[in-house]
Coordinates of C-alpha atoms in Angstrom, one line a residue:
M118 CA -5.4 24.2 -5.5
G119 CA -1.6 23.9 -5.8
S120 CA -1.0 25.0 -2.2
V121 CA 0.5 22.6 0.3
K122 CA -2.3 23.0 2.8
P123 CA -5.6 21.3 1.6
Q124 CA -8.5 23.7 1.0
I125 CA -12.0 23.5 2.4
L126 CA -14.4 23.0 -0.5
R127 CA -18.1 23.4 -0.5
H128 CA -20.4 20.5 -1.6
N129 CA -22.1 22.7 -4.2
F130 CA -18.7 23.7 -5.6
L131 CA -17.8 20.0 -6.0
K132 CA -21.1 19.3 -7.7
E133 CA -20.3 22.1 -10.2
I134 CA -16.8 21.0 -11.1
T135 CA -17.9 17.4 -11.5
D136 CA -21.0 18.2 -13.6
H137 CA -23.2 17.2 -10.7
F138 CA -21.3 14.0 -10.2
S139 CA -22.2 12.7 -13.6
G140 CA -21.4 9.3 -14.9
E141 CA -19.3 10.7 -17.6
R142 CA -17.0 12.2 -15.0
E143 CA -16.7 9.0 -12.9
L144 CA -13.1 7.7 -12.7
G145 CA -13.7 4.7 -10.6
R146 CA -15.5 3.0 -7.7
G147 CA -13.9 1.5 -4.6
T148 CA -14.6 0.2 -1.1
F149 CA -15.0 3.6 0.3
G150 CA -16.7 5.6 -2.3
V151 CA -16.8 6.9 -5.9
V152 CA -14.1 9.1 -7.6
Y153 CA -15.0 11.8 -10.1
K154 CA -12.9 14.1 -12.3
G155 CA -13.3 17.7 -11.3
V156 CA -12.4 20.5 -13.7
L157 CA -11.7 23.9 -12.3
E158 CA -12.3 27.3 -14.1
D159 CA -8.6 27.5 -15.1
G160 CA -8.7 24.0 -16.6
Q161 CA -6.8 22.3 -13.8
Q162 CA -8.2 18.9 -12.9
I163 CA -8.5 17.2 -9.6
A164 CA -9.9 13.8 -8.4
V165 CA -12.9 14.1 -6.1
K166 CA -13.5 11.1 -3.9
V167 CA -17.1 11.2 -2.6
L168 CA -17.1 9.0 0.6
K169 CA -19.9 6.5 1.4
Y170 CA -21.8 7.4 4.5
K171 CA -21.0 5.2 7.4
E172 CA -23.0 5.1 10.6
G173 CA -21.0 6.3 13.6
V174 CA -18.8 8.6 11.5
D175 CA -19.5 12.2 12.4
A176 CA -17.9 15.6 11.6
E177 CA -15.6 15.3 14.6
K178 CA -14.3 11.9 13.6
F179 CA -13.9 13.0 10.0
N180 CA -11.9 16.1 11.0
R181 CA -9.7 14.0 13.3
E182 CA -8.8 11.5 10.6
L183 CA -8.4 14.3 8.1
T184 CA -5.7 15.9 10.3
N185 CA -3.9 12.5 10.0
L186 CA -4.2 12.5 6.2
T187 CA -2.8 16.0 5.8
T188 CA 0.5 14.9 7.3
V189 CA 1.0 12.2 4.6
K190 CA 3.5 13.6 2.2
H191 CA 5.6 11.4 0.0
P192 CA 6.6 11.4 -3.7
N193 CA 4.9 8.0 -4.2
I194 CA 1.6 9.0 -2.5
V195 CA -1.1 11.1 -4.1
Q196 CA -1.3 14.5 -2.5
L197 CA -4.5 15.7 -0.8
V198 CA -5.4 19.1 -2.1
G199 CA -8.9 19.7 -0.6
F200 CA -11.8 18.3 1.3
C201 CA -15.5 18.7 2.0
N202 CA -17.2 18.1 5.3
E203 CA -20.6 19.7 5.7
T204 CA -24.1 18.8 6.8
E205 CA -27.0 19.9 4.7
R206 CA -30.6 20.0 5.9
V207 CA -33.0 18.9 3.2
P208 CA -36.7 18.1 3.1
V209 CA -37.5 14.4 2.7
E210 CA -40.6 12.3 2.9
H211 CA -40.9 9.9 5.8
N212 CA -44.0 7.8 6.5
G213 CA -46.1 10.0 4.4
N214 CA -44.9 13.2 6.1
H215 CA -42.5 15.8 4.9
V216 CA -39.6 16.3 7.4
I217 CA -36.3 18.0 7.5
A218 CA -33.3 15.6 7.6
S219 CA -29.6 16.2 8.0
V220 CA -27.4 14.8 5.2
M221 CA -23.7 14.6 5.7
H222 CA -21.4 15.3 2.7
M223 CA -17.9 14.0 3.0
A224 CA -15.3 14.2 0.1
L225 CA -11.6 14.2 -0.3
C226 CA -9.9 15.8 -3.3
F227 CA -6.5 14.7 -4.6
E228 CA -4.1 15.8 -7.4
Y229 CA -5.2 14.3 -10.8
M230 CA -2.8 11.9 -12.5
R231 CA -2.9 12.3 -16.3
N232 CA -1.5 8.8 -17.1
G233 CA -4.3 7.2 -15.2
S234 CA -4.1 4.0 -13.2
L235 CA -1.6 1.2 -13.4
S236 CA -4.4 -1.1 -14.4
K237 CA -4.5 0.6 -17.8
H238 CA -0.8 0.0 -18.4
L239 CA -0.5 -3.6 -17.4
S240 CA 0.4 -5.5 -20.5
D241 CA 2.4 -8.2 -22.1
D242 CA 3.7 -5.6 -24.6
Y243 CA 7.4 -5.1 -23.7
E244 CA 7.7 -2.2 -26.1
A245 CA 4.8 -0.2 -24.5
F246 CA 5.7 -1.0 -20.9
G247 CA 9.4 -2.1 -20.7
W248 CA 11.1 -3.6 -17.7
D249 CA 12.8 -0.4 -16.6
K250 CA 9.4 1.3 -16.2
R251 CA 8.0 -1.8 -14.5
Y252 CA 10.8 -2.0 -12.0
R253 CA 10.6 1.7 -11.3
V254 CA 6.8 1.3 -10.6
I255 CA 7.4 -1.7 -8.3
K256 CA 10.0 0.3 -6.3
G257 CA 7.8 3.3 -6.1
I258 CA 4.8 1.4 -4.8
C259 CA 7.0 -0.2 -2.1
E260 CA 8.4 3.1 -1.1
G261 CA 5.0 4.7 -0.8
L262 CA 3.6 1.7 1.2
K263 CA 6.6 1.9 3.5
H264 CA 5.8 5.5 4.3
L265 CA 2.2 4.5 5.2
H266 CA 3.1 1.5 7.3
M267 CA 6.0 2.9 9.1
R268 CA 4.5 6.1 10.3
Q269 CA 4.1 6.8 14.0
S270 CA 0.4 6.1 13.4
P271 CA 0.5 3.4 10.7
I272 CA -2.1 3.6 7.9
Y273 CA -3.3 0.4 6.3
H274 CA -4.6 0.8 2.8
L275 CA -6.9 -2.3 2.7
D276 CA -7.7 -1.8 -1.0
L277 CA -4.3 -1.8 -2.7
K278 CA -4.7 -2.8 -6.4
P279 CA -3.6 -1.6 -9.8
A280 CA -6.6 0.7 -10.1
N281 CA -5.4 2.5 -6.9
I282 CA -1.9 3.0 -8.2
L283 CA -1.8 6.2 -10.3
L284 CA 0.9 7.3 -12.7
D285 CA 2.1 10.9 -13.2
E286 CA 3.4 12.4 -16.4
N287 CA 6.8 10.7 -15.8
M288 CA 5.2 7.3 -15.0
E289 CA 6.1 7.7 -11.4
P290 CA 3.6 5.6 -9.3
K291 CA 1.5 7.2 -6.5
I292 CA -0.7 5.3 -4.1
A293 CA -4.2 6.6 -4.1
D294 CA -7.4 5.9 -2.1
F295 CA -5.4 5.4 1.2
G296 CA -6.2 6.3 4.8
L297 CA -9.9 5.4 4.7
S298 CA -10.0 2.3 6.8
W299 CA -11.2 4.3 9.7
L300 CA -14.6 4.2 8.0
H301 CA -14.7 0.6 9.1
G302 CA -13.3 0.8 12.6
E303 CA -10.3 1.8 14.6
Q304 CA -7.0 0.5 13.4
G305 CA -4.8 -1.6 15.5
S306 CA -1.9 -4.0 14.9
D307 CA -4.2 -6.9 14.4
M308 CA -7.9 -6.0 14.2
I309 CA -11.1 -7.8 13.3
I310 CA -13.8 -5.9 11.3
S311 CA -17.2 -7.1 10.1
D312 CA -17.5 -4.9 6.9
D313 CA -16.2 -6.1 3.6
V314 CA -13.1 -4.4 2.4
G315 CA -10.7 -4.9 -0.4
T316 CA -11.1 -6.2 -3.9
R317 CA -11.5 -9.8 -4.9
G318 CA -8.2 -11.1 -6.0
Y319 CA -6.2 -8.9 -3.7
V320 CA -7.7 -10.0 -0.4
P321 CA -5.6 -12.4 1.8
P322 CA -6.9 -15.7 3.2
E323 CA -7.0 -14.5 6.9
Y324 CA -9.4 -11.8 6.0
I325 CA -11.6 -14.1 3.9
D326 CA -11.7 -16.7 6.7
H327 CA -11.6 -14.6 9.8
K328 CA -12.0 -10.9 8.8
Q329 CA -8.6 -10.3 10.3
I330 CA -6.6 -7.2 9.4
S331 CA -3.0 -6.2 9.9
D332 CA -0.2 -4.7 7.8
K333 CA 0.1 -8.1 6.2
F334 CA -3.2 -7.5 4.4
D335 CA -1.5 -4.8 2.3
I336 CA 1.6 -7.0 1.8
F337 CA -0.5 -9.8 0.3
S338 CA -2.1 -7.3 -2.1
L339 CA 1.3 -5.9 -3.0
G340 CA 2.5 -9.4 -3.9
I341 CA -0.3 -9.9 -6.4
I342 CA 0.3 -6.4 -7.9
I343 CA 4.0 -7.1 -8.3
L344 CA 3.3 -10.4 -10.1
K345 CA 0.9 -8.7 -12.5
I346 CA 3.4 -5.9 -13.1
I347 CA 6.1 -8.5 -14.0
N348 CA 3.9 -10.9 -16.0
G349 CA 1.0 -8.9 -17.3
P350 CA -2.7 -9.1 -16.2
A351 CA -3.3 -12.6 -17.6
V352 CA -0.4 -14.3 -15.9
Y353 CA -2.5 -16.7 -13.9
S354 CA -4.1 -18.4 -16.9
R355 CA -0.6 -19.6 -18.0
T356 CA 1.1 -20.7 -14.8
G357 CA -1.2 -23.0 -12.9
G358 CA 0.4 -25.6 -10.6
M359 CA 4.1 -24.8 -11.0
E360 CA 6.8 -25.3 -8.4
S361 CA 8.2 -22.0 -7.2
D362 CA 11.7 -22.3 -8.5
K363 CA 10.4 -23.5 -11.9
Y364 CA 8.0 -20.6 -11.9
I365 CA 10.8 -18.1 -11.3
E366 CA 12.8 -19.7 -14.1
H367 CA 9.8 -19.5 -16.3
V368 CA 9.3 -15.8 -15.6
C369 CA 13.0 -15.0 -16.3
N370 CA 12.9 -16.9 -19.6
K371 CA 9.8 -15.0 -20.7
W372 CA 11.6 -11.8 -20.1
R373 CA 14.6 -13.0 -22.1
E374 CA 12.3 -13.7 -25.0
R375 CA 10.5 -10.3 -24.6
M376 CA 13.8 -8.4 -24.8
N377 CA 14.8 -10.1 -28.0
V378 CA 18.2 -8.5 -28.1
G379 CA 21.5 -9.7 -29.6
P380 CA 24.6 -11.1 -27.8
G381 CA 26.1 -7.6 -27.4
N382 CA 23.4 -6.8 -24.8
K383 CA 24.0 -9.8 -22.6
S384 CA 24.9 -7.5 -19.7
L385 CA 21.5 -5.8 -20.0
I386 CA 19.7 -9.2 -20.2
N387 CA 21.6 -10.4 -17.0
K388 CA 20.7 -7.2 -15.2
T389 CA 17.0 -7.4 -16.1
C390 CA 16.8 -11.1 -15.2
H391 CA 18.4 -10.5 -11.8
Q392 CA 15.8 -7.8 -11.1
V393 CA 13.0 -9.9 -12.4
K394 CA 14.1 -12.9 -10.3
S395 CA 14.4 -10.8 -7.1
C396 CA 11.1 -9.1 -7.6
T397 CA 9.3 -12.4 -8.3
E398 CA 10.9 -14.0 -5.2
I399 CA 9.7 -11.0 -3.1
A400 CA 6.2 -11.2 -4.7
L401 CA 5.8 -14.9 -3.8
R402 CA 6.8 -14.3 -0.2
C403 CA 4.3 -11.4 0.0
A404 CA 1.5 -13.7 -1.3
A405 CA 2.2 -16.5 1.3
E406 CA -1.0 -18.1 2.6
D407 CA 0.2 -17.7 6.2
H408 CA 0.4 -14.0 7.0
I409 CA 3.2 -14.5 9.5
A410 CA 5.4 -15.8 6.7
R411 CA 5.0 -12.5 4.8
P412 CA 7.8 -10.0 5.1
D413 CA 7.1 -6.4 6.3
I414 CA 7.5 -3.5 4.0
G415 CA 10.7 -2.3 5.5
Y416 CA 12.3 -5.7 4.7
I417 CA 11.0 -5.5 1.1
V418 CA 12.4 -2.1 0.4
D419 CA 15.7 -3.1 1.9
K420 CA 15.9 -6.2 -0.4
L421 CA 15.2 -4.0 -3.5
N422 CA 17.9 -1.6 -2.4
E423 CA 20.3 -4.5 -2.1
V424 CA 19.5 -5.5 -5.7
D425 CA 20.4 -2.1 -6.9
K426 CA 23.5 -1.9 -4.7
Y427 CA 24.6 -5.4 -5.9
Q428 CA 24.3 -4.5 -9.6
N429 CA 26.3 -1.3 -9.1
H430 CA 29.3 -3.4 -8.0
Q431 CA 29.3 -6.5 -10.1
S432 CA 27.7 -8.4 -13.0
P433 CA 24.2 -9.5 -12.0
Y434 CA 22.7 -12.9 -12.1
I435 CA 25.9 -14.7 -11.2
E436 CA 24.6 -16.2 -8.0
E437 CA 21.3 -18.0 -7.9
V438 CA 19.5 -18.1 -4.6
R439 CA 17.2 -21.0 -4.5
P440 CA 14.5 -21.7 -2.0
R441 CA 15.4 -24.2 0.7
T442 CA 11.8 -25.5 0.6
V443 CA 10.0 -25.7 -2.7
K444 CA 6.3 -25.8 -2.6
M445 CA 3.5 -25.6 -5.1
I446 CA 1.7 -22.5 -6.2
Y447 CA -2.0 -22.7 -7.0
F448 CA -4.1 -20.2 -8.8
I449 CA -7.9 -20.0 -8.7
L450 CA -9.5 -18.1 -11.5
Y451 CA -12.7 -16.1 -11.2
F452 CA -14.4 -14.2 -14.0
I453 CA -16.3 -11.2 -12.8
F454 CA -18.0 -8.9 -15.3
D455 CA -15.8 -10.4 -18.0
I456 CA -12.7 -9.3 -16.1
Q457 CA -10.2 -12.0 -15.3
C458 CA -8.5 -11.9 -11.9
A459 CA -7.1 -14.3 -9.3
S460 CA -9.5 -14.7 -6.4
L461 CA -6.8 -16.2 -4.2
M462 CA -3.3 -17.3 -4.6
Y463 CA -2.0 -19.8 -2.1
V464 CA 1.7 -20.0 -1.7
D465 CA 3.2 -22.2 1.0
T466 CA 5.9 -20.6 3.1
I467 CA 9.2 -20.1 1.2
F468 CA 12.4 -19.5 3.0
Y469 CA 15.4 -18.0 1.2
S470 CA 19.1 -18.4 2.0

């Protein structure tokens, strides 16, 4: 399983290592299927993604897209280690008669991340999830998304959320559940699809209104994720109706309180606040209502690199870059199965000096 080249795995083998796809082995559900934990004979664990059947998807198309997935290799993207693509003929009852039907089994197997998903680590607890870890996670997610978006054949995730960001033993983030949008249609620079994709709270307005998809779909989702990493999962309940510059100031002040360190650590506080401020500004731009106003992932990674470069040469947080145009941020809350999330976050266009 540790080989670089993904292995072909039989459906019966996957059933065996997942205890027949039992509920106890289920790790999560998403737009494209269900993920189970598979345990091999040697104790090694893998994540088995059983794909939902989609009309029009055949073995040939699966193999074509699989070839594309096998070329995706990046430290911040979960590695594909195996796959299943087989058709089984089984007896079924149809209109009172017993007939033989063809059932297609499709699954993708990925390396298993022992620290689980980012959603399990989002917290207001500074001690458990300090800023250095959060900043590293933010940068890692952005680097992984850049690799997907800036390939010769770009891959749009379409379901980017904390549950699909996995953390390895070193808390290094890895994007999971990627490269499956072909189950809904061919990707283009600006496509329209009829199927529902994404997760409520991370889906941009242009998709809700017009089913429109581009790379800016993922950028919107990224903005929401960054805000939750910075502020914790319940940020929305505390910051309704706040001007953007006031919001950024509010976030920085919260982090000063969280750090709760003495005067001797002023340099550390300044460094943290500069990073928090920069990441919050980026997140607000990513979550802009107008998809044209959202930056692309290359710009985002460049801005984060500038933050690091700036701090290596001088004391941070000396300059304060304020928006030329200050607009209002509105949050709409939804409660789904007792889980609080933001269904949509409208942010008017913000331009920075």
